[in-house]
Short mmCIF file of C-alpha atoms in Angstrom, two decimals:
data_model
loop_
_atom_site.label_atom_id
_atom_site.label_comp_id
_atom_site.label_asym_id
_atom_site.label_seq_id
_atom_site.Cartn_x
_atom_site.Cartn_y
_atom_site.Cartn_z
CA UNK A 1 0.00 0.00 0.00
CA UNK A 2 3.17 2.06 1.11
CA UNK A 3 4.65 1.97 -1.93
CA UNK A 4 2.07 2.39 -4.18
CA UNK A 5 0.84 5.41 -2.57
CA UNK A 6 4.66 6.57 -2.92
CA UNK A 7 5.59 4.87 -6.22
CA UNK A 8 2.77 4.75 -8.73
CA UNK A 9 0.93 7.99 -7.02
CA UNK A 10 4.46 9.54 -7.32
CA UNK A 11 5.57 8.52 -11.31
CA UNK A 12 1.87 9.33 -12.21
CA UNK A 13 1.84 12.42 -10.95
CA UNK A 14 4.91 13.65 -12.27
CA UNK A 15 3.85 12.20 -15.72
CA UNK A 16 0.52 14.04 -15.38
CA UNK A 17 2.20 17.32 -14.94
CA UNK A 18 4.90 16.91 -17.24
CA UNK A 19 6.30 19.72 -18.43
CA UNK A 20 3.87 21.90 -16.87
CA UNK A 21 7.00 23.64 -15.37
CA UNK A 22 8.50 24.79 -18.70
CA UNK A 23 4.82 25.87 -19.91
CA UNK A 24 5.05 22.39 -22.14
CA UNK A 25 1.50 20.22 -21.73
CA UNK A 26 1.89 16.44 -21.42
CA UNK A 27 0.84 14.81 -24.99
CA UNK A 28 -2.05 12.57 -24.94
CA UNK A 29 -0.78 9.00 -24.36
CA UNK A 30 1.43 10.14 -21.87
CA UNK A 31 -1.36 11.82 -20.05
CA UNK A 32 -3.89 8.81 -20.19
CA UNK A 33 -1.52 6.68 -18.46
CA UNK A 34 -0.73 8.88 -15.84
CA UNK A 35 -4.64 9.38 -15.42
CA UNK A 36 -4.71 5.42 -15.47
CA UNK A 37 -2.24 4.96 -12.76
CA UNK A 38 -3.83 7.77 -10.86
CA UNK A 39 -7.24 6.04 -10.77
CA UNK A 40 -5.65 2.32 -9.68
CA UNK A 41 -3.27 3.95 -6.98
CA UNK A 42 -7.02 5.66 -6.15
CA UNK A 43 -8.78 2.01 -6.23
CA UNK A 44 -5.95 -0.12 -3.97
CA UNK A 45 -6.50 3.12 -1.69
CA UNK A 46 -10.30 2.99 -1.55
CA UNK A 47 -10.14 -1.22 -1.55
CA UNK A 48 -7.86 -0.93 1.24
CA UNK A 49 -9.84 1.53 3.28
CA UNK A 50 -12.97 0.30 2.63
CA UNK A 51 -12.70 -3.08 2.77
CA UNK A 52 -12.71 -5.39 5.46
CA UNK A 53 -8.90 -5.79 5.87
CA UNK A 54 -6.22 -5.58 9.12
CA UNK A 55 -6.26 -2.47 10.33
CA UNK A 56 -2.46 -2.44 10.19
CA UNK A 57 -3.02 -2.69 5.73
CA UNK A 58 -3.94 1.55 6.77
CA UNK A 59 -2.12 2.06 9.56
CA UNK A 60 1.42 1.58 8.61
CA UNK A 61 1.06 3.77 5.05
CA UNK A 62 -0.58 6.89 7.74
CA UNK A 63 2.00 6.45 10.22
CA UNK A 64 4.63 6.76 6.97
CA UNK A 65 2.67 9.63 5.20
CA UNK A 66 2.09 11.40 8.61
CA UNK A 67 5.74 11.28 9.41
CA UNK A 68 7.44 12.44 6.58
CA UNK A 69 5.22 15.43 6.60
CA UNK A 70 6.05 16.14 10.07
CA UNK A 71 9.81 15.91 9.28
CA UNK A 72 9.22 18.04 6.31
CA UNK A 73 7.53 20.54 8.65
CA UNK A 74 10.44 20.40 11.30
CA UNK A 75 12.98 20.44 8.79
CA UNK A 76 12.06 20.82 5.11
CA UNK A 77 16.24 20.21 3.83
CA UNK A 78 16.29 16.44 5.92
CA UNK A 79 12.91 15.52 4.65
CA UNK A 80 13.35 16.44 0.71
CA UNK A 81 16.78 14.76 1.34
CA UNK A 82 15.00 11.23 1.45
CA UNK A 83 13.69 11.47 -2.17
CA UNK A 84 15.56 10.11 -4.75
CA UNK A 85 17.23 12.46 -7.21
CA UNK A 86 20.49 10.97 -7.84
CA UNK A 87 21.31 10.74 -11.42
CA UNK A 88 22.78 7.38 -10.39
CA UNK A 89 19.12 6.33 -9.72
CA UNK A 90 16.73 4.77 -12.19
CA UNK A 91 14.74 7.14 -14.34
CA UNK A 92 11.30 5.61 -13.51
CA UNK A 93 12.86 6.02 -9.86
CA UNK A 94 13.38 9.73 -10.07
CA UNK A 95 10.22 10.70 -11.63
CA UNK A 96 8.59 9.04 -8.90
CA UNK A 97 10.36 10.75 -6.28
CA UNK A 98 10.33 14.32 -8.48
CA UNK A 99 6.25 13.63 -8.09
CA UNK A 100 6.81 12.43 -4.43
CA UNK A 101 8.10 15.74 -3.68
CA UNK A 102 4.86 17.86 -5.38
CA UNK A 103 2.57 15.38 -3.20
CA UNK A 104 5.11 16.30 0.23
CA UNK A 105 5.37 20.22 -0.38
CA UNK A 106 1.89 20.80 -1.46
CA UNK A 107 0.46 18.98 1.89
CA UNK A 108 -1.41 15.92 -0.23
CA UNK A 109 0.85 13.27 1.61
CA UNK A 110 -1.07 14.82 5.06
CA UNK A 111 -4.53 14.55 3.58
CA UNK A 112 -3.84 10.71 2.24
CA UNK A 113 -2.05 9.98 5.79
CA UNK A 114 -5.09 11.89 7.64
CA UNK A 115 -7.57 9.50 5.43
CA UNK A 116 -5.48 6.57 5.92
CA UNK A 117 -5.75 6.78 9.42
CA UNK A 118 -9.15 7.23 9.71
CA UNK A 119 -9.93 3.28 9.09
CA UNK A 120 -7.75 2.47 12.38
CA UNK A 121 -10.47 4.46 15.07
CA UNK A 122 -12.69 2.41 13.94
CA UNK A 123 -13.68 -0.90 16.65
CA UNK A 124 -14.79 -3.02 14.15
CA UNK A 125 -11.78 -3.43 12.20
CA UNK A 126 -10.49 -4.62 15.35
CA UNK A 127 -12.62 -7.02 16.59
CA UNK A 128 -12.77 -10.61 14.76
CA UNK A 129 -15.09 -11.79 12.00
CA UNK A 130 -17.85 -14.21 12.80
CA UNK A 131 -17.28 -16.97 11.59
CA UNK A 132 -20.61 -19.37 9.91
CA UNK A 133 -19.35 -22.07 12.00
CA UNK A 134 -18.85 -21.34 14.90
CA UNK A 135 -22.71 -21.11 15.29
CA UNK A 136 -23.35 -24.71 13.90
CA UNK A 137 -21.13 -26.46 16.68
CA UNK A 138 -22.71 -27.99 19.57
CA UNK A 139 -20.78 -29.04 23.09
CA UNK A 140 -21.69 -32.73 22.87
CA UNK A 141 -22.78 -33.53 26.56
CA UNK A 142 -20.00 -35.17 29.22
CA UNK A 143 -19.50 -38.62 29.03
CA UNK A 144 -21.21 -39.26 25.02
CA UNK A 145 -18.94 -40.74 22.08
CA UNK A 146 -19.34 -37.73 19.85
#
């Protein structure tokens, strides 16, 4: 969940952009599969917090999201200093962290890690399914065969 949050919401936000920073627009096919990646990084979100899953599949990515934008808060230089920029560094790599960075310094790691968290307040996450048969046994009485 971590890492597609990071990774694929990352690389397909930086692909959506583009070249918005040199006034360039992204060209069509590049832009559809950003807008694709966008919308499954959006559906493993919603699965996850939606769905009936440990509350530890939300938890973790919040704590994550929450604390880097702390750090970045506290000390912007140590916190952009964890994204990957090397040129040594895989291009997919970089693009992901150059689109990491928009999400940290524009504050929509905090919403994601605020949402994220959300799932964990709630009891029922934490409390065990039923289970069909557990109602269908019977204590056979002392003393019988079965």
């Amino acid at each position: 969940m971590t890492a597609a949050v990071l990774g694929g919401g990352g690389w397909a936000a930086q692909q959506a952009v583009g070249g918005a920073a040199t006034g360039t627009a992204p060209d069509s096919q590049q832009l559809w599969i950003a807008l694709g990646a966008m919308a499954a990084v959006g559906l493993v979100v919603g699965l996850v917090v939606a769905g009936r899953v440990s509350p530890l599949a939300t938890f973790v990515p919040s704590m994550v999201l929450l604390a880097w934008t702390v750090v970045y808060a506290l000390d912007t230089n140590r916190a952009l200093s964890l994204i990957p920029a090397d040129q040594s560094v895989n291009q997919i790599v970089r693009e992901a962290g150059a689109g990491a960075r928009a999400m940290l310094t524009t504050g929509v790691f905090a919403l994601l890690g605020v949402a994220l968290f959300i799932p964990v307040l709630m009891p029922s996450r934490w409390s065990r399914q039923r289970d069909d048969m557990d109602e269908d046994y019977e204590a056979a009485p002392e003393g019988s065969y079965y």
